[in-house]
Amino acid sequence: MIFLKTSAELEVIRANGVILGQAHAEVAKIIKPGVTTKELDKVAFEFIKDNGGHPSFLNYNVSGKKFPASLCISINDVVVHGIPSHYQLKDGEIVSIDCGVFKNGFHADSAYTYAIGDVKEDTLKLLRATKNSLYLAIEQAVFGKRVGDIGFAIQNYCEDLGFTIVRELVGHGVGKSLHEKPEVANYGKRGDGPKLKENMVIAIEPMVNEGKKAIHQENDGWTIRTQDRKPSAHYEHTVAVKKGKADILTTFKFIEEAISKSEYIVNI
Ligand code: MG
Ligand code: MG
């Protein structure tokens, strides 16, 4: 069942999107070589709690196992679902931060990949391509299109640049549950899949690899890594389908302000 949201519900999700964007920015402000991923997680947890929300991923339950943190922090060849730890970030790494905020009965979900210091040019190209593909996909999130048009936009753009698309992990509907119908794959055919209706809310989240598309899951039951150990990037917005132009309910505005002031994060 695909839920359509009321305009009041869209405003709840948008308000959560602001808290979420600010939580991301609080994290971005302390990203530098030497910081541990657990320290990043603590900042996000406290910011979300201080603003009356709950981190959507904390204790997120998948067949009985619970995710132990507020952020998924995925470094270099980790695609998604990395668990915060005592690992210290290093110059030259890329780090994807995925976060969700639950408040007033609804979730918002977004992700951003940062380049720290001296990152290889090919990897910066991967980040730019993945981020650009997110916005090309959002252009397709309009009444009259289908879910496959979103996937096609991402796949066509990224594969033309020589990158590959992860198949096993997909975007999703967002609402009272973090993951609702429909699945929103990052690959697909034009005109394929469920029709997009006004006020459907979906998370669009391209996961794009510099090398081959194959991935595997680590023994911790969460961390997803590329099989060839080449870098992977991830950007995500929660958007409402509208006539003519999608309404982006999450925001990178605060993140990008933090990046512009950071001595350590490269503005891609
Ligand atoms: Mg997410
Ligand atoms: Mg998501």
PDB file of C-alpha atoms and ligand atoms in Angstrom:
ATOM      1  CA  MET A   1       0.000   0.000   0.000  1.00  0.00           C
ATOM      2  CA  ILE A   2       1.366   3.404  -1.004  1.00  0.00           C
ATOM      3  CA  PHE A   3       0.238   6.158   1.388  1.00  0.00           C
ATOM      4  CA  LEU A   4      -0.497   9.648   0.078  1.00  0.00           C
ATOM      5  CA  LYS A   5       0.178  12.415   2.592  1.00  0.00           C
ATOM      6  CA  THR A   6      -2.005  15.369   3.509  1.00  0.00           C
ATOM      7  CA  SER A   7      -0.522  18.853   3.237  1.00  0.00           C
ATOM      8  CA  ALA A   8      -0.365  19.020   7.053  1.00  0.00           C
ATOM      9  CA  GLU A   9       1.644  15.782   7.071  1.00  0.00           C
ATOM     10  CA  LEU A  10       4.007  17.169   4.435  1.00  0.00           C
ATOM     11  CA  GLU A  11       4.671  20.146   6.727  1.00  0.00           C
ATOM     12  CA  VAL A  12       5.493  17.800   9.620  1.00  0.00           C
ATOM     13  CA  ILE A  13       7.995  15.972   7.420  1.00  0.00           C
ATOM     14  CA  ARG A  14       9.443  19.282   6.178  1.00  0.00           C
ATOM     15  CA  ALA A  15       9.898  20.502   9.778  1.00  0.00           C
ATOM     16  CA  ASN A  16      11.646  17.213  10.604  1.00  0.00           C
ATOM     17  CA  GLY A  17      13.759  17.770   7.493  1.00  0.00           C
ATOM     18  CA  VAL A  18      14.987  21.075   8.931  1.00  0.00           C
ATOM     19  CA  ILE A  19      16.041  19.425  12.216  1.00  0.00           C
ATOM     20  CA  LEU A  20      17.652  16.671  10.173  1.00  0.00           C
ATOM     21  CA  GLY A  21      19.562  19.118   7.961  1.00  0.00           C
ATOM     22  CA  GLN A  22      20.769  20.992  11.030  1.00  0.00           C
ATOM     23  CA  ALA A  23      21.819  17.718  12.703  1.00  0.00           C
ATOM     24  CA  HIS A  24      23.858  16.867   9.587  1.00  0.00           C
ATOM     25  CA  ALA A  25      25.461  20.327   9.742  1.00  0.00           C
ATOM     26  CA  GLU A  26      26.394  19.898  13.427  1.00  0.00           C
ATOM     27  CA  VAL A  27      28.171  16.699  12.387  1.00  0.00           C
ATOM     28  CA  ALA A  28      29.836  18.382   9.378  1.00  0.00           C
ATOM     29  CA  LYS A  29      31.221  21.114  11.663  1.00  0.00           C
ATOM     30  CA  ILE A  30      33.351  18.568  13.545  1.00  0.00           C
ATOM     31  CA  ILE A  31      34.426  16.403  10.595  1.00  0.00           C
ATOM     32  CA  LYS A  32      38.222  16.433  10.460  1.00  0.00           C
ATOM     33  CA  PRO A  33      41.106  13.955  10.502  1.00  0.00           C
ATOM     34  CA  GLY A  34      41.314  12.312  13.927  1.00  0.00           C
ATOM     35  CA  VAL A  35      37.656  12.593  14.918  1.00  0.00           C
ATOM     36  CA  THR A  36      36.052   9.237  15.690  1.00  0.00           C
ATOM     37  CA  THR A  37      32.846   8.186  14.017  1.00  0.00           C
ATOM     38  CA  LYS A  38      31.340   7.632  17.491  1.00  0.00           C
ATOM     39  CA  GLU A  39      31.954  11.323  18.268  1.00  0.00           C
ATOM     40  CA  LEU A  40      30.016  12.258  15.115  1.00  0.00           C
ATOM     41  CA  ASP A  41      27.188   9.968  16.169  1.00  0.00           C
ATOM     42  CA  LYS A  42      26.981  11.522  19.632  1.00  0.00           C
ATOM     43  CA  VAL A  43      26.611  15.032  18.171  1.00  0.00           C
ATOM     44  CA  ALA A  44      23.730  13.935  15.931  1.00  0.00           C
ATOM     45  CA  PHE A  45      21.990  12.031  18.744  1.00  0.00           C
ATOM     46  CA  GLU A  46      22.157  14.996  21.123  1.00  0.00           C
ATOM     47  CA  PHE A  47      21.065  17.550  18.527  1.00  0.00           C
ATOM     48  CA  ILE A  48      18.026  15.495  17.495  1.00  0.00           C
ATOM     49  CA  LYS A  49      17.028  14.787  21.120  1.00  0.00           C
ATOM     50  CA  ASP A  50      17.506  18.477  22.081  1.00  0.00           C
ATOM     51  CA  ASN A  51      15.059  19.343  19.281  1.00  0.00           C
ATOM     52  CA  GLY A  52      12.382  16.951  20.465  1.00  0.00           C
ATOM     53  CA  GLY A  53      12.999  14.257  17.879  1.00  0.00           C
ATOM     54  CA  HIS A  54      14.139  10.660  17.877  1.00  0.00           C
ATOM     55  CA  PRO A  55      16.921   9.394  15.576  1.00  0.00           C
ATOM     56  CA  SER A  56      15.080   7.112  13.135  1.00  0.00           C
ATOM     57  CA  PHE A  57      17.941   4.611  12.829  1.00  0.00           C
ATOM     58  CA  LEU A  58      18.634   4.120  16.554  1.00  0.00           C
ATOM     59  CA  ASN A  59      17.414   0.620  17.445  1.00  0.00           C
ATOM     60  CA  TYR A  60      15.977   0.233  13.921  1.00  0.00           C
ATOM     61  CA  ASN A  61      14.966  -3.406  13.866  1.00  0.00           C
ATOM     62  CA  VAL A  62      15.726  -5.751  10.978  1.00  0.00           C
ATOM     63  CA  SER A  63      14.609  -9.300  11.748  1.00  0.00           C
ATOM     64  CA  GLY A  64      15.411  -9.016  15.426  1.00  0.00           C
ATOM     65  CA  LYS A  65      18.752  -7.185  15.192  1.00  0.00           C
ATOM     66  CA  LYS A  66      18.779  -3.539  16.153  1.00  0.00           C
ATOM     67  CA  PHE A  67      20.961  -0.829  14.627  1.00  0.00           C
ATOM     68  CA  PRO A  68      23.048   0.531  17.541  1.00  0.00           C
ATOM     69  CA  ALA A  69      23.481   4.207  16.531  1.00  0.00           C
ATOM     70  CA  SER A  70      21.827   7.396  15.283  1.00  0.00           C
ATOM     71  CA  LEU A  71      23.982   7.659  12.154  1.00  0.00           C
ATOM     72  CA  CYS A  72      25.059   5.243   9.483  1.00  0.00           C
ATOM     73  CA  ILE A  73      28.665   6.289   8.799  1.00  0.00           C
ATOM     74  CA  SER A  74      30.143   4.684   5.709  1.00  0.00           C
ATOM     75  CA  ILE A  75      33.793   5.329   4.841  1.00  0.00           C
ATOM     76  CA  ASN A  76      35.459   4.886   1.423  1.00  0.00           C
ATOM     77  CA  ASP A  77      34.458   1.430   0.126  1.00  0.00           C
ATOM     78  CA  VAL A  78      31.590   1.096   2.600  1.00  0.00           C
ATOM     79  CA  VAL A  79      28.421   1.731   0.611  1.00  0.00           C
ATOM     80  CA  VAL A  80      25.936   2.200   3.477  1.00  0.00           C
ATOM     81  CA  HIS A  81      25.009   1.068   6.999  1.00  0.00           C
ATOM     82  CA  GLY A  82      28.472   1.522   8.564  1.00  0.00           C
ATOM     83  CA  ILE A  83      28.319   1.464  12.378  1.00  0.00           C
ATOM     84  CA  PRO A  84      29.936   4.344  14.324  1.00  0.00           C
ATOM     85  CA  SER A  85      33.041   3.184  16.204  1.00  0.00           C
ATOM     86  CA  HIS A  86      36.379   4.352  17.608  1.00  0.00           C
ATOM     87  CA  TYR A  87      37.750   4.558  14.035  1.00  0.00           C
ATOM     88  CA  GLN A  88      39.372   7.944  13.392  1.00  0.00           C
ATOM     89  CA  LEU A  89      38.710   9.683  10.058  1.00  0.00           C
ATOM     90  CA  LYS A  90      41.763  10.332   7.891  1.00  0.00           C
ATOM     91  CA  ASP A  91      42.797  12.900   5.297  1.00  0.00           C
ATOM     92  CA  GLY A  92      41.946  11.601   1.803  1.00  0.00           C
ATOM     93  CA  GLU A  93      38.877   9.632   2.870  1.00  0.00           C
ATOM     94  CA  ILE A  94      35.265  10.015   1.834  1.00  0.00           C
ATOM     95  CA  VAL A  95      32.564   9.544   4.448  1.00  0.00           C
ATOM     96  CA  SER A  96      28.861   9.144   3.874  1.00  0.00           C
ATOM     97  CA  ILE A  97      26.581  10.138   6.730  1.00  0.00           C
ATOM     98  CA  ASP A  98      22.992   8.896   6.646  1.00  0.00           C
ATOM     99  CA  CYS A  99      20.487  10.065   9.253  1.00  0.00           C
ATOM    100  CA  GLY A 100      16.767  10.138   9.954  1.00  0.00           C
ATOM    101  CA  VAL A 101      14.582  12.168  12.302  1.00  0.00           C
ATOM    102  CA  PHE A 102      11.274  10.931  13.726  1.00  0.00           C
ATOM    103  CA  LYS A 103       9.027  13.542  15.344  1.00  0.00           C
ATOM    104  CA  ASN A 104       5.269  14.148  15.529  1.00  0.00           C
ATOM    105  CA  GLY A 105       4.574  10.739  13.999  1.00  0.00           C
ATOM    106  CA  PHE A 106       6.662  11.027  10.809  1.00  0.00           C
ATOM    107  CA  HIS A 107      10.182  10.396   9.574  1.00  0.00           C
ATOM    108  CA  ALA A 108      12.533  12.395   7.355  1.00  0.00           C
ATOM    109  CA  ASP A 109      15.604  10.721   5.834  1.00  0.00           C
ATOM    110  CA  SER A 110      18.688  12.183   4.140  1.00  0.00           C
ATOM    111  CA  ALA A 111      22.338  11.398   3.431  1.00  0.00           C
ATOM    112  CA  TYR A 112      25.435  13.295   2.305  1.00  0.00           C
ATOM    113  CA  THR A 113      28.940  12.172   1.343  1.00  0.00           C
ATOM    114  CA  TYR A 114      31.888  14.348   2.404  1.00  0.00           C
ATOM    115  CA  ALA A 115      35.407  14.442   0.951  1.00  0.00           C
ATOM    116  CA  ILE A 116      38.056  15.051   3.610  1.00  0.00           C
ATOM    117  CA  GLY A 117      41.255  16.788   2.513  1.00  0.00           C
ATOM    118  CA  ASP A 118      43.285  15.365  -0.337  1.00  0.00           C
ATOM    119  CA  VAL A 119      40.774  13.043  -2.044  1.00  0.00           C
ATOM    120  CA  LYS A 120      41.667  11.553  -5.466  1.00  0.00           C
ATOM    121  CA  GLU A 121      40.166  13.347  -8.461  1.00  0.00           C
ATOM    122  CA  ASP A 122      38.373  10.207  -9.713  1.00  0.00           C
ATOM    123  CA  THR A 123      36.658   9.884  -6.346  1.00  0.00           C
ATOM    124  CA  LEU A 124      35.640  13.551  -6.342  1.00  0.00           C
ATOM    125  CA  LYS A 125      34.101  12.891  -9.774  1.00  0.00           C
ATOM    126  CA  LEU A 126      32.166   9.988  -8.236  1.00  0.00           C
ATOM    127  CA  LEU A 127      30.804  12.280  -5.524  1.00  0.00           C
ATOM    128  CA  ARG A 128      29.785  14.971  -8.036  1.00  0.00           C
ATOM    129  CA  ALA A 129      28.141  12.398 -10.312  1.00  0.00           C
ATOM    130  CA  THR A 130      26.184  10.813  -7.461  1.00  0.00           C
ATOM    131  CA  LYS A 131      24.976  14.172  -6.166  1.00  0.00           C
ATOM    132  CA  ASN A 132      24.045  15.389  -9.666  1.00  0.00           C
ATOM    133  CA  SER A 133      22.152  12.150 -10.285  1.00  0.00           C
ATOM    134  CA  LEU A 134      20.099  12.749  -7.135  1.00  0.00           C
ATOM    135  CA  TYR A 135      18.845  16.058  -8.551  1.00  0.00           C
ATOM    136  CA  LEU A 136      18.220  14.564 -12.008  1.00  0.00           C
ATOM    137  CA  ALA A 137      16.153  11.881 -10.275  1.00  0.00           C
ATOM    138  CA  ILE A 138      14.221  14.474  -8.270  1.00  0.00           C
ATOM    139  CA  GLU A 139      13.260  16.153 -11.579  1.00  0.00           C
ATOM    140  CA  GLN A 140      11.488  12.888 -12.441  1.00  0.00           C
ATOM    141  CA  ALA A 141       9.554  12.743  -9.134  1.00  0.00           C
ATOM    142  CA  VAL A 142       6.468  14.390 -10.606  1.00  0.00           C
ATOM    143  CA  PHE A 143       2.872  13.401 -11.237  1.00  0.00           C
ATOM    144  CA  GLY A 144       2.516  11.384 -14.442  1.00  0.00           C
ATOM    145  CA  LYS A 145       5.952   9.736 -14.261  1.00  0.00           C
ATOM    146  CA  ARG A 146       6.691   6.286 -12.881  1.00  0.00           C
ATOM    147  CA  VAL A 147       9.209   4.956 -10.373  1.00  0.00           C
ATOM    148  CA  GLY A 148      11.288   3.543 -13.244  1.00  0.00           C
ATOM    149  CA  ASP A 149      11.839   7.062 -14.612  1.00  0.00           C
ATOM    150  CA  ILE A 150      13.649   7.931 -11.375  1.00  0.00           C
ATOM    151  CA  GLY A 151      15.888   4.867 -11.559  1.00  0.00           C
ATOM    152  CA  PHE A 152      16.572   5.423 -15.237  1.00  0.00           C
ATOM    153  CA  ALA A 153      17.689   9.021 -14.621  1.00  0.00           C
ATOM    154  CA  ILE A 154      20.263   7.909 -12.031  1.00  0.00           C
ATOM    155  CA  GLN A 155      21.512   4.876 -13.922  1.00  0.00           C
ATOM    156  CA  ASN A 156      21.757   6.563 -17.308  1.00  0.00           C
ATOM    157  CA  TYR A 157      23.703   9.554 -15.975  1.00  0.00           C
ATOM    158  CA  CYS A 158      26.099   7.635 -13.716  1.00  0.00           C
ATOM    159  CA  GLU A 159      26.818   4.752 -16.084  1.00  0.00           C
ATOM    160  CA  ASP A 160      27.590   7.211 -18.907  1.00  0.00           C
ATOM    161  CA  LEU A 161      30.337   8.589 -16.660  1.00  0.00           C
ATOM    162  CA  GLY A 162      31.742   5.074 -16.112  1.00  0.00           C
ATOM    163  CA  PHE A 163      30.337   4.485 -12.627  1.00  0.00           C
ATOM    164  CA  THR A 164      28.102   1.598 -11.515  1.00  0.00           C
ATOM    165  CA  ILE A 165      24.830   1.368  -9.604  1.00  0.00           C
ATOM    166  CA  VAL A 166      24.293  -0.776  -6.521  1.00  0.00           C
ATOM    167  CA  ARG A 167      21.266  -3.059  -7.133  1.00  0.00           C
ATOM    168  CA  GLU A 168      20.574  -4.583  -3.726  1.00  0.00           C
ATOM    169  CA  LEU A 169      19.757  -1.344  -1.871  1.00  0.00           C
ATOM    170  CA  VAL A 170      17.065   1.078  -2.939  1.00  0.00           C
ATOM    171  CA  GLY A 171      15.166   4.231  -2.016  1.00  0.00           C
ATOM    172  CA  HIS A 172      11.718   3.955  -0.468  1.00  0.00           C
ATOM    173  CA  GLY A 173       8.504   5.604   0.594  1.00  0.00           C
ATOM    174  CA  VAL A 174       8.782   7.647   3.819  1.00  0.00           C
ATOM    175  CA  GLY A 175       6.050   8.445   6.337  1.00  0.00           C
ATOM    176  CA  LYS A 176       4.869   6.996   9.633  1.00  0.00           C
ATOM    177  CA  SER A 177       7.371   4.225   8.902  1.00  0.00           C
ATOM    178  CA  LEU A 178      10.942   4.932   7.843  1.00  0.00           C
ATOM    179  CA  HIS A 179      10.624   2.459   4.976  1.00  0.00           C
ATOM    180  CA  GLU A 180       7.301   2.353   3.147  1.00  0.00           C
ATOM    181  CA  LYS A 181       6.196   1.350  -0.329  1.00  0.00           C
ATOM    182  CA  PRO A 182       7.179   1.884  -3.058  1.00  0.00           C
ATOM    183  CA  GLU A 183      10.762   0.711  -3.487  1.00  0.00           C
ATOM    184  CA  VAL A 184      12.666   3.304  -5.502  1.00  0.00           C
ATOM    185  CA  ALA A 185      15.528   1.567  -7.298  1.00  0.00           C
ATOM    186  CA  ASN A 186      18.511   3.550  -8.562  1.00  0.00           C
ATOM    187  CA  TYR A 187      18.300   1.766 -11.904  1.00  0.00           C
ATOM    188  CA  GLY A 188      15.405   1.037 -14.201  1.00  0.00           C
ATOM    189  CA  LYS A 189      13.524   1.613 -17.402  1.00  0.00           C
ATOM    190  CA  ARG A 190      11.602   4.684 -18.441  1.00  0.00           C
ATOM    191  CA  GLY A 191       7.854   4.253 -18.005  1.00  0.00           C
ATOM    192  CA  ASP A 192       8.263   1.180 -15.769  1.00  0.00           C
ATOM    193  CA  GLY A 193       6.956   0.528 -12.265  1.00  0.00           C
ATOM    194  CA  PRO A 194       4.292   2.175 -10.072  1.00  0.00           C
ATOM    195  CA  LYS A 195       2.795   5.502 -11.151  1.00  0.00           C
ATOM    196  CA  LEU A 196       3.862   8.537  -9.158  1.00  0.00           C
ATOM    197  CA  LYS A 197       0.923  10.285  -7.529  1.00  0.00           C
ATOM    198  CA  GLU A 198       0.713  13.717  -5.996  1.00  0.00           C
ATOM    199  CA  ASN A 199       1.717  13.716  -2.279  1.00  0.00           C
ATOM    200  CA  MET A 200       3.548  10.416  -2.348  1.00  0.00           C
ATOM    201  CA  VAL A 201       6.667  10.941  -0.220  1.00  0.00           C
ATOM    202  CA  ILE A 202       9.785   9.064  -1.268  1.00  0.00           C
ATOM    203  CA  ALA A 203      13.434   8.941  -0.286  1.00  0.00           C
ATOM    204  CA  ILE A 204      15.602   9.026  -3.399  1.00  0.00           C
ATOM    205  CA  GLU A 205      19.091   7.796  -2.564  1.00  0.00           C
ATOM    206  CA  PRO A 206      21.576   6.928  -5.310  1.00  0.00           C
ATOM    207  CA  MET A 207      24.352   4.575  -4.142  1.00  0.00           C
ATOM    208  CA  VAL A 208      27.020   4.692  -6.821  1.00  0.00           C
ATOM    209  CA  ASN A 209      30.343   2.828  -7.063  1.00  0.00           C
ATOM    210  CA  GLU A 210      33.624   3.920  -8.635  1.00  0.00           C
ATOM    211  CA  GLY A 211      34.457   0.311  -9.587  1.00  0.00           C
ATOM    212  CA  LYS A 212      32.151  -2.662 -10.067  1.00  0.00           C
ATOM    213  CA  LYS A 213      28.589  -2.820  -8.767  1.00  0.00           C
ATOM    214  CA  ALA A 214      28.952  -5.948  -6.610  1.00  0.00           C
ATOM    215  CA  ILE A 215      28.687  -5.551  -2.842  1.00  0.00           C
ATOM    216  CA  HIS A 216      28.785  -7.772   0.225  1.00  0.00           C
ATOM    217  CA  GLN A 217      27.683  -7.540   3.831  1.00  0.00           C
ATOM    218  CA  GLU A 218      30.217  -7.738   6.646  1.00  0.00           C
ATOM    219  CA  ASN A 219      29.916 -10.141   9.563  1.00  0.00           C
ATOM    220  CA  ASP A 220      28.550  -7.376  11.808  1.00  0.00           C
ATOM    221  CA  GLY A 221      25.252  -7.881   9.968  1.00  0.00           C
ATOM    222  CA  TRP A 222      25.056  -4.248   8.818  1.00  0.00           C
ATOM    223  CA  THR A 223      28.085  -2.840   6.997  1.00  0.00           C
ATOM    224  CA  ILE A 224      27.748  -3.052   3.202  1.00  0.00           C
ATOM    225  CA  ARG A 225      31.042  -2.852   1.307  1.00  0.00           C
ATOM    226  CA  THR A 226      32.011  -2.927  -2.378  1.00  0.00           C
ATOM    227  CA  GLN A 227      33.462  -6.283  -3.354  1.00  0.00           C
ATOM    228  CA  ASP A 228      36.350  -4.689  -5.250  1.00  0.00           C
ATOM    229  CA  ARG A 229      37.049  -2.327  -2.319  1.00  0.00           C
ATOM    230  CA  LYS A 230      36.714   0.752  -4.533  1.00  0.00           C
ATOM    231  CA  PRO A 231      34.910   3.839  -3.179  1.00  0.00           C
ATOM    232  CA  SER A 232      31.134   4.268  -3.101  1.00  0.00           C
ATOM    233  CA  ALA A 233      29.079   7.455  -2.692  1.00  0.00           C
ATOM    234  CA  HIS A 234      25.572   8.117  -1.354  1.00  0.00           C
ATOM    235  CA  TYR A 235      23.319  11.183  -1.319  1.00  0.00           C
ATOM    236  CA  GLU A 236      19.663  11.222  -0.281  1.00  0.00           C
ATOM    237  CA  HIS A 237      16.701  13.562  -0.057  1.00  0.00           C
ATOM    238  CA  THR A 238      13.126  12.923   1.063  1.00  0.00           C
ATOM    239  CA  VAL A 239      10.793  14.471  -1.545  1.00  0.00           C
ATOM    240  CA  ALA A 240       7.077  14.868  -2.127  1.00  0.00           C
ATOM    241  CA  VAL A 241       5.770  14.084  -5.606  1.00  0.00           C
ATOM    242  CA  LYS A 242       3.919  17.061  -7.066  1.00  0.00           C
ATOM    243  CA  LYS A 243       2.509  18.181 -10.410  1.00  0.00           C
ATOM    244  CA  GLY A 244       5.236  19.894 -12.428  1.00  0.00           C
ATOM    245  CA  LYS A 245       8.033  19.958  -9.833  1.00  0.00           C
ATOM    246  CA  ALA A 246       8.896  17.779  -6.842  1.00  0.00           C
ATOM    247  CA  ASP A 247       8.941  19.346  -3.387  1.00  0.00           C
ATOM    248  CA  ILE A 248      12.224  18.565  -1.583  1.00  0.00           C
ATOM    249  CA  LEU A 249      11.348  18.137   2.117  1.00  0.00           C
ATOM    250  CA  THR A 250      14.887  17.651   3.437  1.00  0.00           C
ATOM    251  CA  THR A 251      17.643  20.201   2.988  1.00  0.00           C
ATOM    252  CA  PHE A 252      21.400  20.386   2.356  1.00  0.00           C
ATOM    253  CA  LYS A 253      21.418  24.150   3.026  1.00  0.00           C
ATOM    254  CA  PHE A 254      22.870  23.854   6.540  1.00  0.00           C
ATOM    255  CA  ILE A 255      25.346  21.168   5.445  1.00  0.00           C
ATOM    256  CA  GLU A 256      26.617  23.347   2.623  1.00  0.00           C
ATOM    257  CA  GLU A 257      27.017  26.355   4.929  1.00  0.00           C
ATOM    258  CA  ALA A 258      29.098  24.148   7.258  1.00  0.00           C
ATOM    259  CA  ILE A 259      31.207  22.879   4.338  1.00  0.00           C
ATOM    260  CA  SER A 260      31.900  26.423   3.143  1.00  0.00           C
ATOM    261  CA  LYS A 261      33.368  27.224   6.585  1.00  0.00           C
ATOM    262  CA  SER A 262      35.213  23.907   7.047  1.00  0.00           C
ATOM    263  CA  GLU A 263      39.008  23.744   6.778  1.00  0.00           C
ATOM    264  CA  TYR A 264      38.844  19.986   6.239  1.00  0.00           C
ATOM    265  CA  ILE A 265      35.890  19.198   3.948  1.00  0.00           C
ATOM    266  CA  VAL A 266      36.420  19.722   0.219  1.00  0.00           C
ATOM    267  CA  ASN A 267      33.635  21.636  -1.532  1.00  0.00           C
ATOM    268  CA  ILE A 268      33.017  19.229  -4.435  1.00  0.00           C
TER     269      ILE A 268
HETATM  270 MG    MG B   1      18.889   7.548   4.704  1.00  0.00          MG
HETATM  271 MG    MG B   2      16.631   6.057   3.052  1.00  0.00          MG
END
